[in-house]
Coordinates of C-alpha atoms in Angstrom, one line a residue:
Chain A
M1 CA 29.4 -76.4 24.1
T2 CA 26.1 -76.1 22.3
E3 CA 25.1 -72.9 20.4
T4 CA 21.6 -72.9 21.7
I5 CA 19.9 -72.5 25.1
D6 CA 16.8 -74.4 26.1
F7 CA 13.8 -72.3 27.3
Y8 CA 11.2 -74.4 29.1
F9 CA 8.0 -72.7 30.0
E10 CA 4.3 -73.0 30.9
F11 CA 1.8 -70.6 29.2
A12 CA 0.0 -70.4 32.5
S13 CA 3.1 -69.0 34.2
P14 CA 3.5 -65.2 34.4
Y15 CA 7.2 -65.4 35.0
G16 CA 7.5 -67.5 31.9
Y17 CA 5.7 -64.7 30.0
L18 CA 8.2 -62.1 31.4
A19 CA 11.2 -64.3 30.4
S20 CA 9.7 -64.9 26.9
L21 CA 10.0 -61.2 26.3
E22 CA 13.7 -61.2 27.0
V23 CA 15.2 -64.6 26.3
D24 CA 15.7 -64.3 22.5
D25 CA 17.5 -60.9 22.8
L26 CA 19.7 -62.1 25.6
A27 CA 20.7 -65.2 23.7
A28 CA 21.4 -63.3 20.5
K29 CA 23.6 -60.9 22.4
Y30 CA 26.0 -63.8 23.0
G31 CA 25.6 -65.5 19.6
R32 CA 23.1 -68.1 20.8
S33 CA 19.6 -69.1 19.6
V34 CA 16.8 -70.3 21.8
N35 CA 14.9 -73.6 21.7
W36 CA 11.4 -72.7 22.9
R37 CA 9.9 -75.7 24.7
P38 CA 6.5 -75.5 26.5
F39 CA 6.0 -78.3 29.0
M40 CA 3.3 -79.5 31.4
L41 CA 4.2 -78.6 35.0
G42 CA 1.4 -80.6 36.5
A43 CA 3.4 -83.9 36.5
I44 CA 6.4 -82.4 38.4
F45 CA 4.2 -80.5 40.8
K46 CA 3.1 -83.8 42.2
V47 CA 6.7 -84.8 42.9
T48 CA 7.5 -81.4 44.6
N49 CA 4.2 -81.2 46.4
S50 CA 3.6 -77.9 44.6
A51 CA 0.9 -76.1 42.7
P52 CA 0.5 -73.1 40.4
M53 CA 1.5 -70.2 42.6
M54 CA -1.6 -68.2 41.9
T55 CA -3.7 -71.0 43.5
I56 CA -1.9 -71.0 46.8
P57 CA -3.4 -69.0 49.7
I58 CA -1.6 -65.7 50.5
K59 CA 1.2 -66.5 48.0
G60 CA -1.2 -66.1 45.1
D61 CA -2.2 -62.6 46.0
Y62 CA 1.4 -61.7 46.5
M63 CA 2.3 -63.2 43.1
Y64 CA 0.0 -60.8 41.2
R65 CA 1.5 -57.8 43.0
D66 CA 5.0 -59.0 42.3
V67 CA 4.3 -59.7 38.6
A68 CA 2.7 -56.3 38.2
R69 CA 5.8 -54.7 39.7
C70 CA 8.1 -56.7 37.5
A71 CA 6.1 -55.8 34.4
K72 CA 6.0 -52.1 35.3
L73 CA 9.8 -52.0 35.7
M74 CA 10.2 -53.8 32.4
G75 CA 7.7 -51.5 30.7
V76 CA 5.6 -54.4 29.3
P77 CA 1.8 -55.0 29.4
L78 CA 0.4 -57.2 32.2
T79 CA -3.2 -57.9 32.8
K80 CA -4.6 -60.3 35.5
P81 CA -6.2 -63.0 33.4
E82 CA -10.0 -63.5 33.7
V83 CA -9.3 -67.3 34.2
A84 CA -6.2 -68.5 36.1
P85 CA -4.5 -70.8 35.8
M86 CA -5.3 -71.4 32.2
N87 CA -5.5 -74.9 30.7
S88 CA -2.6 -74.7 28.2
L89 CA -3.0 -78.1 26.7
A90 CA -4.4 -77.0 23.3
A91 CA -1.9 -74.2 23.0
M92 CA 1.0 -76.5 23.8
R93 CA -0.1 -79.1 21.2
V94 CA -0.5 -76.5 18.5
F95 CA 2.9 -75.2 19.4
Y96 CA 4.6 -78.6 18.8
W97 CA 2.5 -79.2 15.6
L98 CA 3.8 -75.8 14.3
L99 CA 7.4 -76.5 15.5
D100 CA 7.5 -79.6 13.3
Q101 CA 6.8 -77.4 10.3
D102 CA 8.3 -74.0 11.0
T103 CA 10.3 -73.0 14.1
G104 CA 9.8 -69.3 13.5
K105 CA 6.0 -69.7 13.2
A106 CA 5.9 -71.8 16.4
V107 CA 7.8 -69.1 18.4
S108 CA 5.6 -66.4 17.0
F109 CA 2.6 -68.4 18.1
A110 CA 4.0 -68.9 21.6
K111 CA 4.6 -65.1 21.9
A112 CA 1.1 -64.4 20.6
I113 CA -0.5 -66.8 23.2
Y114 CA 1.6 -65.2 26.0
H115 CA 0.6 -61.7 24.9
A116 CA -3.1 -62.6 24.6
Y117 CA -3.1 -64.3 28.0
W118 CA -0.7 -62.3 30.2
G119 CA -0.5 -59.1 28.2
V120 CA -4.3 -58.7 27.5
G121 CA -5.8 -61.1 30.1
R122 CA -7.9 -63.2 27.7
D123 CA -8.5 -66.8 28.6
M124 CA -6.5 -69.0 26.2
S125 CA -7.8 -72.3 27.5
P126 CA -10.5 -72.9 24.9
V127 CA -9.4 -74.4 21.6
D128 CA -11.3 -71.7 19.7
A129 CA -9.3 -69.0 21.4
V130 CA -6.1 -70.8 20.4
L131 CA -7.3 -71.2 16.8
A132 CA -8.1 -67.5 16.6
V133 CA -4.4 -66.8 17.3
V134 CA -3.4 -69.4 14.7
S135 CA -5.6 -67.7 12.1
D136 CA -3.9 -64.3 12.8
L137 CA -0.6 -66.0 12.0
G138 CA -1.9 -67.1 8.6
V139 CA -2.1 -70.8 9.5
D140 CA -5.1 -72.9 8.7
P141 CA -7.2 -73.2 11.9
L142 CA -8.9 -76.4 10.7
A143 CA -5.6 -78.2 10.4
A144 CA -4.6 -76.8 13.8
R145 CA -7.8 -78.1 15.3
V146 CA -7.1 -81.6 14.0
A147 CA -3.6 -81.3 15.4
T148 CA -4.9 -80.8 19.0
Q149 CA -6.2 -84.3 18.8
D150 CA -3.4 -85.9 16.9
A151 CA -1.8 -88.9 18.7
A152 CA 1.8 -88.0 17.5
V153 CA 1.4 -84.4 18.7
K154 CA 0.1 -85.5 22.1
E155 CA 3.0 -87.9 22.4
Q156 CA 5.6 -85.3 21.5
L157 CA 4.3 -82.9 24.2
K158 CA 4.5 -85.8 26.7
R159 CA 8.1 -86.6 25.5
E160 CA 9.2 -83.0 25.8
T161 CA 7.7 -82.7 29.3
Q162 CA 9.4 -85.9 30.5
L163 CA 12.7 -84.7 29.0
A164 CA 12.4 -81.4 30.9
I165 CA 11.6 -83.2 34.1
D166 CA 14.5 -85.6 33.6
R167 CA 16.8 -82.6 33.2
G168 CA 15.6 -81.1 36.5
A169 CA 13.0 -78.6 35.5
F170 CA 10.4 -78.1 38.1
G171 CA 9.1 -74.6 37.5
S172 CA 8.5 -72.0 34.8
P173 CA 10.6 -70.5 33.3
F174 CA 13.4 -73.0 33.5
I175 CA 16.4 -72.3 31.2
F176 CA 19.3 -74.5 30.5
V177 CA 22.6 -73.0 29.3
D178 CA 25.3 -75.7 28.6
D179 CA 23.1 -78.1 30.6
E180 CA 23.2 -75.9 33.7
G181 CA 19.6 -75.1 34.8
Y182 CA 18.3 -71.7 35.9
W183 CA 14.9 -71.3 37.4
G184 CA 12.8 -68.2 37.3
H185 CA 12.7 -64.9 35.4
D186 CA 14.7 -63.4 38.3
R187 CA 17.7 -65.5 37.2
M188 CA 18.2 -63.8 33.8
H189 CA 21.2 -62.0 35.2
H190 CA 22.7 -65.3 36.2
I191 CA 22.1 -66.6 32.7
E192 CA 23.7 -63.5 31.2
H193 CA 26.8 -64.0 33.5
H194 CA 27.0 -67.7 32.3
L195 CA 26.7 -66.7 28.7
R196 CA 29.4 -64.1 29.1
H197 CA 31.9 -66.1 31.2
G198 CA 31.0 -69.7 30.5
G199 CA 29.5 -70.4 33.9
I200 CA 29.2 -69.0 37.4
Chain B
M1 CA 6.1 -42.7 55.7
T2 CA 8.2 -44.5 58.3
E3 CA 11.9 -44.1 58.4
T4 CA 12.6 -47.8 58.9
I5 CA 12.2 -50.9 56.9
D6 CA 11.2 -54.3 58.4
F7 CA 13.4 -57.2 57.6
Y8 CA 11.7 -60.6 58.5
F9 CA 13.9 -63.6 58.2
E10 CA 14.4 -67.2 59.3
F11 CA 18.0 -68.3 60.3
A12 CA 17.5 -71.6 58.4
S13 CA 16.9 -69.7 55.2
P14 CA 20.0 -69.2 52.9
Y15 CA 18.2 -66.3 51.0
G16 CA 17.6 -64.6 54.4
Y17 CA 21.4 -65.0 54.9
L18 CA 22.2 -63.3 51.6
A19 CA 19.7 -60.5 52.3
S20 CA 21.2 -60.0 55.8
L21 CA 24.5 -59.1 54.2
E22 CA 23.0 -56.3 52.1
V23 CA 19.9 -54.9 53.8
D24 CA 21.6 -52.5 56.3
D25 CA 23.7 -50.8 53.6
L26 CA 20.8 -50.6 51.2
A27 CA 18.6 -49.0 53.8
A28 CA 21.3 -46.6 54.9
K29 CA 21.9 -45.5 51.3
Y30 CA 18.3 -44.0 51.4
G31 CA 18.5 -42.7 55.0
R32 CA 16.6 -45.6 56.5
S33 CA 17.4 -48.0 59.3
V34 CA 16.3 -51.7 59.5
N35 CA 14.2 -53.5 62.0
W36 CA 15.6 -57.0 62.1
R37 CA 12.9 -59.5 62.9
P38 CA 13.4 -63.2 62.9
F39 CA 10.2 -65.2 62.7
M40 CA 9.1 -68.8 62.7
L41 CA 8.1 -69.9 59.2
G42 CA 6.6 -73.2 60.2
A43 CA 3.2 -71.8 61.1
I44 CA 2.7 -70.1 57.7
F45 CA 4.1 -73.1 55.8
K46 CA 1.0 -75.0 57.0
V47 CA -1.3 -72.4 55.4
T48 CA 0.6 -72.3 52.1
N49 CA 1.1 -76.1 52.0
S50 CA 4.9 -75.3 51.8
A51 CA 8.1 -76.5 53.5
P52 CA 11.7 -75.5 53.8
M53 CA 12.9 -75.5 50.2
M54 CA 16.0 -77.7 51.0
T55 CA 13.7 -80.5 52.1
I56 CA 11.6 -80.6 48.9
P57 CA 12.6 -83.3 46.3
I58 CA 14.5 -81.9 43.3
K59 CA 13.9 -78.3 44.4
G60 CA 16.3 -78.8 47.4
D61 CA 19.2 -79.9 45.2
Y62 CA 18.6 -77.0 42.9
M63 CA 18.4 -74.6 45.8
Y64 CA 22.0 -75.4 46.9
R65 CA 23.3 -74.8 43.4
D66 CA 21.4 -71.5 43.1
V67 CA 22.5 -70.3 46.5
A68 CA 26.1 -71.1 45.7
R69 CA 25.9 -69.2 42.5
C70 CA 24.3 -66.2 44.3
A71 CA 27.0 -66.2 46.9
K72 CA 29.8 -66.5 44.4
L73 CA 28.5 -63.5 42.4
M74 CA 28.2 -61.5 45.7
G75 CA 31.7 -62.6 46.8
V76 CA 30.5 -63.9 50.2
P77 CA 31.2 -67.2 52.0
L78 CA 28.6 -70.0 51.6
T79 CA 28.9 -73.5 53.0
K80 CA 26.3 -76.2 52.8
P81 CA 25.4 -76.7 56.5
E82 CA 26.0 -80.1 58.1
V83 CA 22.4 -80.1 59.4
A84 CA 19.6 -78.5 57.4
P85 CA 17.2 -77.1 58.1
M86 CA 18.5 -76.0 61.4
N87 CA 16.2 -75.6 64.4
S88 CA 16.4 -71.9 65.0
L89 CA 14.2 -71.6 68.1
A90 CA 17.1 -71.0 70.6
A91 CA 18.7 -68.5 68.3
M92 CA 15.5 -66.6 67.8
R93 CA 14.7 -66.5 71.5
V94 CA 18.2 -65.2 72.3
F95 CA 17.8 -62.6 69.6
Y96 CA 14.6 -61.1 71.1
W97 CA 16.1 -61.2 74.6
L98 CA 19.0 -59.2 73.3
L99 CA 16.8 -56.8 71.3
D100 CA 15.1 -55.8 74.5
Q101 CA 18.4 -54.7 75.9
D102 CA 20.5 -53.5 73.0
T103 CA 19.4 -53.4 69.3
G104 CA 22.9 -53.2 68.0
K105 CA 23.9 -56.3 70.0
A106 CA 20.9 -58.2 68.8
V107 CA 21.8 -57.4 65.1
S108 CA 25.4 -58.4 65.7
F109 CA 24.2 -61.6 67.1
A110 CA 21.9 -62.3 64.2
K111 CA 24.8 -61.7 61.7
A112 CA 27.1 -64.0 63.8
I113 CA 24.5 -66.8 63.7
Y114 CA 24.0 -66.4 60.0
H115 CA 27.7 -66.4 59.4
A116 CA 28.3 -69.5 61.6
Y117 CA 25.4 -71.4 59.9
W118 CA 25.5 -70.4 56.2
G119 CA 29.0 -68.9 56.0
V120 CA 30.8 -71.7 57.8
G121 CA 28.2 -74.5 57.8
R122 CA 28.1 -75.2 61.5
D123 CA 24.9 -76.4 63.0
M124 CA 23.4 -73.6 65.1
S125 CA 20.4 -75.6 66.4
P126 CA 21.9 -76.7 69.8
V127 CA 21.6 -74.1 72.6
D128 CA 25.3 -74.6 73.4
A129 CA 26.3 -73.5 69.8
V130 CA 24.1 -70.4 70.2
L131 CA 25.6 -69.6 73.6
A132 CA 29.1 -69.8 72.2
V133 CA 28.2 -67.0 69.7
V134 CA 26.7 -65.1 72.7
S135 CA 30.0 -65.4 74.6
D136 CA 32.0 -64.1 71.6
L137 CA 29.8 -61.0 71.7
G138 CA 30.7 -60.4 75.4
V139 CA 27.3 -61.3 76.6
D140 CA 26.7 -63.6 79.6
P141 CA 25.9 -67.1 78.3
L142 CA 24.3 -68.2 81.5
A143 CA 21.8 -65.3 81.3
A144 CA 21.2 -66.2 77.7
R145 CA 20.5 -69.8 78.5
V146 CA 17.9 -68.8 81.0
A147 CA 16.4 -66.5 78.4
T148 CA 15.8 -69.4 76.0
Q149 CA 13.3 -70.8 78.5
D150 CA 11.8 -67.4 79.6
A151 CA 8.0 -67.2 79.1
A152 CA 8.0 -63.6 78.2
V153 CA 10.8 -64.2 75.5
K154 CA 8.9 -67.1 74.1
E155 CA 5.7 -65.0 73.9
Q156 CA 7.5 -62.2 72.2
L157 CA 8.8 -64.5 69.4
K158 CA 5.3 -65.9 68.9
R159 CA 3.9 -62.3 68.8
E160 CA 6.4 -61.2 66.2
T161 CA 5.8 -64.3 64.1
Q162 CA 2.0 -63.7 64.2
L163 CA 2.5 -60.0 63.3
A164 CA 4.7 -61.0 60.3
I165 CA 2.1 -63.5 59.1
D166 CA -0.7 -61.0 59.6
R167 CA 1.2 -58.5 57.4
G168 CA 1.5 -61.2 54.7
A169 CA 5.0 -62.6 55.2
F170 CA 5.2 -66.3 54.0
G171 CA 8.8 -66.8 53.2
S172 CA 12.3 -65.6 54.1
P173 CA 13.5 -62.9 53.6
F174 CA 10.3 -60.8 53.6
I175 CA 11.0 -57.1 53.7
F176 CA 8.4 -54.4 54.2
V177 CA 9.0 -50.9 52.9
D178 CA 6.2 -48.4 53.8
D179 CA 4.0 -51.5 54.4
E180 CA 4.6 -52.9 50.9
G181 CA 6.0 -56.5 51.1
Y182 CA 8.9 -57.9 49.1
W183 CA 9.7 -61.6 49.1
G184 CA 13.1 -63.0 48.4
H185 CA 16.7 -61.8 48.2
D186 CA 16.1 -61.5 44.4
R187 CA 13.8 -58.6 45.0
M188 CA 16.5 -56.3 46.5
H189 CA 16.5 -54.3 43.3
H190 CA 12.7 -53.8 43.7
I191 CA 13.3 -52.6 47.2
E192 CA 16.0 -50.2 46.0
H193 CA 13.6 -48.9 43.4
H194 CA 10.9 -48.4 46.0
L195 CA 13.3 -46.6 48.4
R196 CA 14.5 -44.3 45.6
H197 CA 11.1 -43.5 44.0
G198 CA 8.6 -44.1 46.8
G199 CA 7.1 -47.2 45.3
I200 CA 7.0 -49.2 42.0

């Protein structure tokens, strides 16, 4: 049994945002730490004939109402973003570039991107918007800009995405505990049951 | 404010089955009763470019694992059906035919169909399988067989389905409380919050 749990997420996903606010505390409660792993959902959406929920007729309108209700019950900020879905490529690349240097910094960056996008509603697609977050964390934005075009970083994001898909992830958030996958923020209580009892 | 809540469901939906086991008790706890309303999801699936979840690659396999976990935590029977998705047309028509005569009988019938299909795993698509359930409830199966081809009954099912879609239902279960819609068995706690506080 591993001592970590794997948290796969897409910055464009509001349910990933909600999970990001709880996953560390939940894991810590049971002596685990969390591997934060952003991944590109687009590839798997083709296999499952799916799309970002906010882009689907009728479902999209419902999603915003549901997310607002979830956030209200959790007592966390939620703002409908000015642009949705965001293009999270730059943010994901910067994440993996940071992860290579400092795990804590990478997680702080992910939380800051999520807060800016889903908490405040600012578009985090532009590289410049991502670099502003980087600066706030005391990281050199020029180096981060170079990283967004670095071949090794691009390759790492592709590799992590493929690994997530190979393990069965098809949505965000997708959390693996002892290799058992749980889809959706609404399965946090299943994850807690698994952590407490070793499975369901 | 109405004293009822509207429970839209598809017999082929396992999450509808799980909700069917809780919705009456939840409503009763807050002095409400439930309008049980089966509806045909196929029409709305075309609009949302969706399909029964068990038929989608990767997602389908996940769904059965998730439903099994949900059922285990609830302590209710769950068997992967021999045929999925079932064709629920006959069952839905018999439901509305019964509803016209006796609401309690119609609800008992719906629960029996759900139990036979998702609890025991028997295919409930064939008219004969549906009529066997009808017989067990002390209703004349010959009259029920005629009802499955009755023009007025067919029309009523279409009307209820269109009403559900017009109200925004696009999945099963879909539950309306004071005209606010909640999608999914995993939103029962939202529904309870609404019933307790008058909204979220």
